[in-house]
Amino acid sequence: MEYTELARSAADNLLSYSKDQSGWKLCKRTGGVTVHWRPSSEFTGNLYKGEAIIPAKPEHLWECLKPEPGGLRVKWDHNVEEFQLIEKITDDISVCRTVTPSAAMGIIAPRDFVDVVLIKRYEDGSITSNATNVTHQDCPPQRSFVRGFNHACGCFCVPVPGEPEKTQLLSFFQTDLSGYLPKSVVESFFPYSMTNFYSNLTKAVKELKV
């Protein structure tokens, strides 16, 4: 499949995940953030869903989430060390490389991910990022990083009816970290990482308003 088809397929999958309420199990709830999981239908690991209401307009929140080189995301998201644009396919589809630092007290080594990303806007005012792993000739695996693989993942910034200063943020992660990691490490890392993601994002949004 070419990049455009892969990106649109990922967006279709994420929309399906956002609507399907079956099979989710709660794994973490803290500070207004809930994280659920269920077995992934795309690989042998889990699909994780995070949800919270963020005190910001969708467009304002999107400024912090936008996957772009030199954007705000690399400043507040501790799981994103570097973000590179590899190829722009269309105005709303691009191939990108994300570099992540070591995690879990060094048990998880630095990773890099190559994804096709589709930015999609819906009629209700929702803004979404939709991504899935791809290969690209300009971005082969590098010795200093373990190459990980994201399956359909992304974020939904959804307007809250009657609350223009608030946004429901849904986030979906289903990542094959690769390498030789104990299952217990992977399964404890994602819920912890996702709640930190929401906490750091909320702080970033507040600072942006100042």
PDB file of C-alpha atoms in Angstrom:
ATOM      1  CA  MET A   1       0.000   0.000   0.000  1.00  0.00           C
ATOM      2  CA  GLU A   2       1.228   3.499  -0.708  1.00  0.00           C
ATOM      3  CA  TYR A   3       1.607   6.106   2.012  1.00  0.00           C
ATOM      4  CA  THR A   4      -1.746   7.816   1.373  1.00  0.00           C
ATOM      5  CA  GLU A   5      -3.670   4.549   1.606  1.00  0.00           C
ATOM      6  CA  LEU A   6      -1.827   3.515   4.766  1.00  0.00           C
ATOM      7  CA  ALA A   7      -2.544   6.883   6.398  1.00  0.00           C
ATOM      8  CA  ARG A   8      -6.240   6.754   5.546  1.00  0.00           C
ATOM      9  CA  SER A   9      -6.480   3.173   6.768  1.00  0.00           C
ATOM     10  CA  ALA A  10      -4.927   4.213  10.097  1.00  0.00           C
ATOM     11  CA  ALA A  11      -7.451   7.066  10.391  1.00  0.00           C
ATOM     12  CA  ASP A  12     -10.330   4.653   9.719  1.00  0.00           C
ATOM     13  CA  ASN A  13      -9.013   2.283  12.392  1.00  0.00           C
ATOM     14  CA  LEU A  14      -8.658   5.056  14.967  1.00  0.00           C
ATOM     15  CA  LEU A  15     -12.169   6.338  14.305  1.00  0.00           C
ATOM     16  CA  SER A  16     -13.401   2.790  14.830  1.00  0.00           C
ATOM     17  CA  TYR A  17     -11.467   2.507  18.116  1.00  0.00           C
ATOM     18  CA  SER A  18     -12.952   5.794  19.341  1.00  0.00           C
ATOM     19  CA  LYS A  19     -16.509   4.582  18.738  1.00  0.00           C
ATOM     20  CA  ASP A  20     -16.179   0.966  19.863  1.00  0.00           C
ATOM     21  CA  GLN A  21     -16.731   0.737  23.619  1.00  0.00           C
ATOM     22  CA  SER A  22     -16.398  -3.049  23.858  1.00  0.00           C
ATOM     23  CA  GLY A  23     -13.590  -4.980  25.529  1.00  0.00           C
ATOM     24  CA  TRP A  24     -11.816  -2.066  27.234  1.00  0.00           C
ATOM     25  CA  LYS A  25     -10.329  -2.705  30.695  1.00  0.00           C
ATOM     26  CA  LEU A  26      -9.331   0.067  33.070  1.00  0.00           C
ATOM     27  CA  CYS A  27      -5.629  -0.022  33.944  1.00  0.00           C
ATOM     28  CA  LYS A  28      -5.011   3.438  35.433  1.00  0.00           C
ATOM     29  CA  ARG A  29      -7.010   6.410  36.681  1.00  0.00           C
ATOM     30  CA  THR A  30      -5.362   9.491  38.131  1.00  0.00           C
ATOM     31  CA  GLY A  31      -5.972  13.251  38.166  1.00  0.00           C
ATOM     32  CA  GLY A  32      -8.930  13.139  35.786  1.00  0.00           C
ATOM     33  CA  VAL A  33      -7.074  10.902  33.321  1.00  0.00           C
ATOM     34  CA  THR A  34      -8.244   7.372  32.569  1.00  0.00           C
ATOM     35  CA  VAL A  35      -6.243   4.779  30.654  1.00  0.00           C
ATOM     36  CA  HIS A  36      -7.889   1.641  29.294  1.00  0.00           C
ATOM     37  CA  TRP A  37      -6.441  -1.254  27.339  1.00  0.00           C
ATOM     38  CA  ARG A  38      -7.510  -4.210  25.255  1.00  0.00           C
ATOM     39  CA  PRO A  39      -5.605  -6.685  23.062  1.00  0.00           C
ATOM     40  CA  SER A  40      -4.548  -5.138  19.754  1.00  0.00           C
ATOM     41  CA  SER A  41      -6.010  -6.496  16.545  1.00  0.00           C
ATOM     42  CA  GLU A  42      -2.931  -5.249  14.634  1.00  0.00           C
ATOM     43  CA  PHE A  43      -0.046  -6.908  16.504  1.00  0.00           C
ATOM     44  CA  THR A  44       0.622  -9.170  19.504  1.00  0.00           C
ATOM     45  CA  GLY A  45       0.653  -6.364  22.091  1.00  0.00           C
ATOM     46  CA  ASN A  46      -2.033  -4.098  23.535  1.00  0.00           C
ATOM     47  CA  LEU A  47      -4.008  -1.109  22.329  1.00  0.00           C
ATOM     48  CA  TYR A  48      -4.137   1.656  24.960  1.00  0.00           C
ATOM     49  CA  LYS A  49      -6.713   4.438  25.136  1.00  0.00           C
ATOM     50  CA  GLY A  50      -6.217   7.580  27.224  1.00  0.00           C
ATOM     51  CA  GLU A  51      -8.986  10.076  27.939  1.00  0.00           C
ATOM     52  CA  ALA A  52      -9.277  13.397  29.773  1.00  0.00           C
ATOM     53  CA  ILE A  53     -10.859  16.834  29.539  1.00  0.00           C
ATOM     54  CA  ILE A  54      -8.219  19.520  28.957  1.00  0.00           C
ATOM     55  CA  PRO A  55      -8.985  23.195  29.844  1.00  0.00           C
ATOM     56  CA  ALA A  56      -8.277  24.598  26.377  1.00  0.00           C
ATOM     57  CA  LYS A  57      -9.983  25.212  23.051  1.00  0.00           C
ATOM     58  CA  PRO A  58      -9.386  22.440  20.453  1.00  0.00           C
ATOM     59  CA  GLU A  59      -7.262  24.732  18.246  1.00  0.00           C
ATOM     60  CA  HIS A  60      -5.239  25.877  21.250  1.00  0.00           C
ATOM     61  CA  LEU A  61      -4.655  22.295  22.376  1.00  0.00           C
ATOM     62  CA  TRP A  62      -3.736  21.284  18.843  1.00  0.00           C
ATOM     63  CA  GLU A  63      -0.894  23.813  18.813  1.00  0.00           C
ATOM     64  CA  CYS A  64       0.749  21.780  21.592  1.00  0.00           C
ATOM     65  CA  LEU A  65       0.089  18.411  19.961  1.00  0.00           C
ATOM     66  CA  LYS A  66       0.957  19.179  16.334  1.00  0.00           C
ATOM     67  CA  PRO A  67       3.544  16.712  14.988  1.00  0.00           C
ATOM     68  CA  GLU A  68       5.976  19.114  13.333  1.00  0.00           C
ATOM     69  CA  PRO A  69       9.733  19.791  13.429  1.00  0.00           C
ATOM     70  CA  GLY A  70      10.542  22.569  15.881  1.00  0.00           C
ATOM     71  CA  GLY A  71       6.984  22.464  17.262  1.00  0.00           C
ATOM     72  CA  LEU A  72       5.859  22.660  20.863  1.00  0.00           C
ATOM     73  CA  ARG A  73       5.556  18.878  21.228  1.00  0.00           C
ATOM     74  CA  VAL A  74       9.296  18.293  21.642  1.00  0.00           C
ATOM     75  CA  LYS A  75       9.411  20.942  24.391  1.00  0.00           C
ATOM     76  CA  TRP A  76       6.837  19.440  26.757  1.00  0.00           C
ATOM     77  CA  ASP A  77       6.512  15.754  25.784  1.00  0.00           C
ATOM     78  CA  HIS A  78       9.285  13.924  27.664  1.00  0.00           C
ATOM     79  CA  ASN A  79       8.835  10.908  25.389  1.00  0.00           C
ATOM     80  CA  VAL A  80       9.704  12.869  22.249  1.00  0.00           C
ATOM     81  CA  GLU A  81      13.340  13.888  21.924  1.00  0.00           C
ATOM     82  CA  GLU A  82      13.337  14.762  18.239  1.00  0.00           C
ATOM     83  CA  PHE A  83      10.825  15.018  15.420  1.00  0.00           C
ATOM     84  CA  GLN A  84      11.886  15.055  11.753  1.00  0.00           C
ATOM     85  CA  LEU A  85       9.955  15.533   8.535  1.00  0.00           C
ATOM     86  CA  ILE A  86      11.174  12.912   6.051  1.00  0.00           C
ATOM     87  CA  GLU A  87       8.779  13.588   3.170  1.00  0.00           C
ATOM     88  CA  LYS A  88       5.672  15.716   2.663  1.00  0.00           C
ATOM     89  CA  ILE A  89       3.174  13.678   0.641  1.00  0.00           C
ATOM     90  CA  THR A  90       0.229  16.125   0.574  1.00  0.00           C
ATOM     91  CA  ASP A  91      -0.834  19.133   2.654  1.00  0.00           C
ATOM     92  CA  ASP A  92      -2.183  16.814   5.352  1.00  0.00           C
ATOM     93  CA  ILE A  93      -0.064  13.663   4.940  1.00  0.00           C
ATOM     94  CA  SER A  94       3.658  13.343   5.691  1.00  0.00           C
ATOM     95  CA  VAL A  95       6.275  10.744   6.568  1.00  0.00           C
ATOM     96  CA  CYS A  96       8.021  11.557   9.838  1.00  0.00           C
ATOM     97  CA  ARG A  97      10.669  10.165  12.157  1.00  0.00           C
ATOM     98  CA  THR A  98      10.290  10.396  15.927  1.00  0.00           C
ATOM     99  CA  VAL A  99      13.169   9.783  18.338  1.00  0.00           C
ATOM    100  CA  THR A 100      12.406   8.795  21.935  1.00  0.00           C
ATOM    101  CA  PRO A 101      14.837   8.829  24.889  1.00  0.00           C
ATOM    102  CA  SER A 102      15.656   5.910  27.150  1.00  0.00           C
ATOM    103  CA  ALA A 103      12.928   5.116  29.677  1.00  0.00           C
ATOM    104  CA  ALA A 104      12.062   2.924  32.669  1.00  0.00           C
ATOM    105  CA  MET A 105      15.375   3.730  34.403  1.00  0.00           C
ATOM    106  CA  GLY A 106      17.324   2.822  31.274  1.00  0.00           C
ATOM    107  CA  ILE A 107      15.689  -0.580  30.738  1.00  0.00           C
ATOM    108  CA  ILE A 108      14.097   0.768  27.554  1.00  0.00           C
ATOM    109  CA  ALA A 109      16.852   2.058  25.259  1.00  0.00           C
ATOM    110  CA  PRO A 110      16.367   5.037  22.902  1.00  0.00           C
ATOM    111  CA  ARG A 111      14.036   4.232  20.011  1.00  0.00           C
ATOM    112  CA  ASP A 112      13.135   5.729  16.679  1.00  0.00           C
ATOM    113  CA  PHE A 113       9.907   5.375  14.732  1.00  0.00           C
ATOM    114  CA  VAL A 114       9.099   6.121  11.094  1.00  0.00           C
ATOM    115  CA  ASP A 115       5.422   6.805  10.467  1.00  0.00           C
ATOM    116  CA  VAL A 116       3.076   8.210   7.891  1.00  0.00           C
ATOM    117  CA  VAL A 117       0.933  10.846   9.613  1.00  0.00           C
ATOM    118  CA  LEU A 118      -2.453  12.145   8.470  1.00  0.00           C
ATOM    119  CA  ILE A 119      -3.947  15.294  10.014  1.00  0.00           C
ATOM    120  CA  LYS A 120      -7.711  15.144   9.687  1.00  0.00           C
ATOM    121  CA  ARG A 121     -10.465  17.566  10.647  1.00  0.00           C
ATOM    122  CA  TYR A 122     -14.066  16.528  11.152  1.00  0.00           C
ATOM    123  CA  GLU A 123     -17.295  18.511  10.700  1.00  0.00           C
ATOM    124  CA  ASP A 124     -17.919  18.641  14.451  1.00  0.00           C
ATOM    125  CA  GLY A 125     -14.684  20.633  14.912  1.00  0.00           C
ATOM    126  CA  SER A 126     -12.551  17.672  15.975  1.00  0.00           C
ATOM    127  CA  ILE A 127      -8.896  17.675  14.955  1.00  0.00           C
ATOM    128  CA  THR A 128      -7.026  14.380  14.766  1.00  0.00           C
ATOM    129  CA  SER A 129      -3.556  13.043  14.126  1.00  0.00           C
ATOM    130  CA  ASN A 130      -3.452   9.530  12.704  1.00  0.00           C
ATOM    131  CA  ALA A 131      -0.240   7.555  12.217  1.00  0.00           C
ATOM    132  CA  THR A 132       1.119   4.114  11.440  1.00  0.00           C
ATOM    133  CA  ASN A 133       4.561   2.666  10.750  1.00  0.00           C
ATOM    134  CA  VAL A 134       6.105   2.688   7.271  1.00  0.00           C
ATOM    135  CA  THR A 135       9.501   2.144   5.692  1.00  0.00           C
ATOM    136  CA  HIS A 136      11.227   4.939   3.794  1.00  0.00           C
ATOM    137  CA  GLN A 137      14.406   4.803   1.723  1.00  0.00           C
ATOM    138  CA  ASP A 138      15.674   8.034   3.276  1.00  0.00           C
ATOM    139  CA  CYS A 139      15.354   6.722   6.821  1.00  0.00           C
ATOM    140  CA  PRO A 140      16.874   3.260   7.309  1.00  0.00           C
ATOM    141  CA  PRO A 141      17.418   1.852  10.838  1.00  0.00           C
ATOM    142  CA  GLN A 142      20.355   3.407  12.704  1.00  0.00           C
ATOM    143  CA  ARG A 143      22.803   1.699  15.058  1.00  0.00           C
ATOM    144  CA  SER A 144      22.216   4.077  17.935  1.00  0.00           C
ATOM    145  CA  PHE A 145      18.465   3.400  18.099  1.00  0.00           C
ATOM    146  CA  VAL A 146      16.196   0.401  18.337  1.00  0.00           C
ATOM    147  CA  ARG A 147      13.647   0.736  15.523  1.00  0.00           C
ATOM    148  CA  GLY A 148      10.141   0.540  17.000  1.00  0.00           C
ATOM    149  CA  PHE A 149       6.851   0.217  15.156  1.00  0.00           C
ATOM    150  CA  ASN A 150       3.688   2.184  15.800  1.00  0.00           C
ATOM    151  CA  HIS A 151       0.466   0.561  14.694  1.00  0.00           C
ATOM    152  CA  ALA A 152      -2.559   2.816  14.139  1.00  0.00           C
ATOM    153  CA  CYS A 153      -2.133   5.489  16.804  1.00  0.00           C
ATOM    154  CA  GLY A 154      -2.904   9.146  17.359  1.00  0.00           C
ATOM    155  CA  CYS A 155      -4.958  11.776  19.167  1.00  0.00           C
ATOM    156  CA  PHE A 156      -8.482  13.188  18.907  1.00  0.00           C
ATOM    157  CA  CYS A 157      -9.123  16.768  20.029  1.00  0.00           C
ATOM    158  CA  VAL A 158     -12.912  16.785  20.425  1.00  0.00           C
ATOM    159  CA  PRO A 159     -14.951  19.918  21.296  1.00  0.00           C
ATOM    160  CA  VAL A 160     -16.982  19.625  24.506  1.00  0.00           C
ATOM    161  CA  PRO A 161     -20.585  20.748  23.775  1.00  0.00           C
ATOM    162  CA  GLY A 162     -21.422  23.954  25.621  1.00  0.00           C
ATOM    163  CA  GLU A 163     -17.857  24.273  26.959  1.00  0.00           C
ATOM    164  CA  PRO A 164     -15.839  26.208  24.329  1.00  0.00           C
ATOM    165  CA  GLU A 165     -12.813  26.480  26.646  1.00  0.00           C
ATOM    166  CA  LYS A 166     -12.564  22.706  27.121  1.00  0.00           C
ATOM    167  CA  THR A 167     -11.505  19.814  24.873  1.00  0.00           C
ATOM    168  CA  GLN A 168     -11.903  16.084  25.259  1.00  0.00           C
ATOM    169  CA  LEU A 169      -8.586  14.499  24.347  1.00  0.00           C
ATOM    170  CA  LEU A 170      -8.577  10.858  23.320  1.00  0.00           C
ATOM    171  CA  SER A 171      -5.188   9.266  22.686  1.00  0.00           C
ATOM    172  CA  PHE A 172      -4.480   5.835  21.251  1.00  0.00           C
ATOM    173  CA  PHE A 173      -1.165   3.999  21.471  1.00  0.00           C
ATOM    174  CA  GLN A 174      -0.325   0.535  20.167  1.00  0.00           C
ATOM    175  CA  THR A 175       3.404   0.371  19.872  1.00  0.00           C
ATOM    176  CA  ASP A 176       5.776  -2.506  19.259  1.00  0.00           C
ATOM    177  CA  LEU A 177       8.899  -1.332  21.077  1.00  0.00           C
ATOM    178  CA  SER A 178      10.922  -4.212  19.552  1.00  0.00           C
ATOM    179  CA  GLY A 179      14.091  -5.420  21.227  1.00  0.00           C
ATOM    180  CA  TYR A 180      14.146  -7.901  24.103  1.00  0.00           C
ATOM    181  CA  LEU A 181      11.959  -6.305  26.744  1.00  0.00           C
ATOM    182  CA  PRO A 182      10.086  -8.214  29.463  1.00  0.00           C
ATOM    183  CA  LYS A 183       6.330  -8.085  28.894  1.00  0.00           C
ATOM    184  CA  SER A 184       5.839  -6.738  32.425  1.00  0.00           C
ATOM    185  CA  VAL A 185       8.085  -3.732  31.680  1.00  0.00           C
ATOM    186  CA  VAL A 186       6.151  -2.861  28.522  1.00  0.00           C
ATOM    187  CA  GLU A 187       2.737  -3.259  30.169  1.00  0.00           C
ATOM    188  CA  SER A 188       3.646  -1.046  33.129  1.00  0.00           C
ATOM    189  CA  PHE A 189       5.406   1.567  30.978  1.00  0.00           C
ATOM    190  CA  PHE A 190       2.507   2.612  28.735  1.00  0.00           C
ATOM    191  CA  PRO A 191      -0.147   3.481  31.381  1.00  0.00           C
ATOM    192  CA  TYR A 192       2.477   5.395  33.407  1.00  0.00           C
ATOM    193  CA  SER A 193       3.788   7.155  30.302  1.00  0.00           C
ATOM    194  CA  MET A 194       0.301   8.107  29.117  1.00  0.00           C
ATOM    195  CA  THR A 195      -0.766   9.703  32.411  1.00  0.00           C
ATOM    196  CA  ASN A 196       2.470  11.724  32.370  1.00  0.00           C
ATOM    197  CA  PHE A 197       1.668  12.711  28.782  1.00  0.00           C
ATOM    198  CA  TYR A 198      -1.637  14.255  29.891  1.00  0.00           C
ATOM    199  CA  SER A 199      -0.100  15.930  32.946  1.00  0.00           C
ATOM    200  CA  ASN A 200       2.722  17.521  30.954  1.00  0.00           C
ATOM    201  CA  LEU A 201       0.343  18.557  28.168  1.00  0.00           C
ATOM    202  CA  THR A 202      -2.004  20.282  30.631  1.00  0.00           C
ATOM    203  CA  LYS A 203       0.946  22.249  32.057  1.00  0.00           C
ATOM    204  CA  ALA A 204       2.108  23.185  28.539  1.00  0.00           C
ATOM    205  CA  VAL A 205      -1.357  24.460  27.610  1.00  0.00           C
ATOM    206  CA  LYS A 206      -1.522  26.634  30.732  1.00  0.00           C
ATOM    207  CA  GLU A 207       1.915  28.114  30.002  1.00  0.00           C
ATOM    208  CA  LEU A 208       0.913  28.824  26.412  1.00  0.00           C
ATOM    209  CA  LYS A 209      -2.073  30.840  27.634  1.00  0.00           C
ATOM    210  CA  VAL A 210       0.074  33.110  29.812  1.00  0.00           C
TER     211      VAL A 210
END
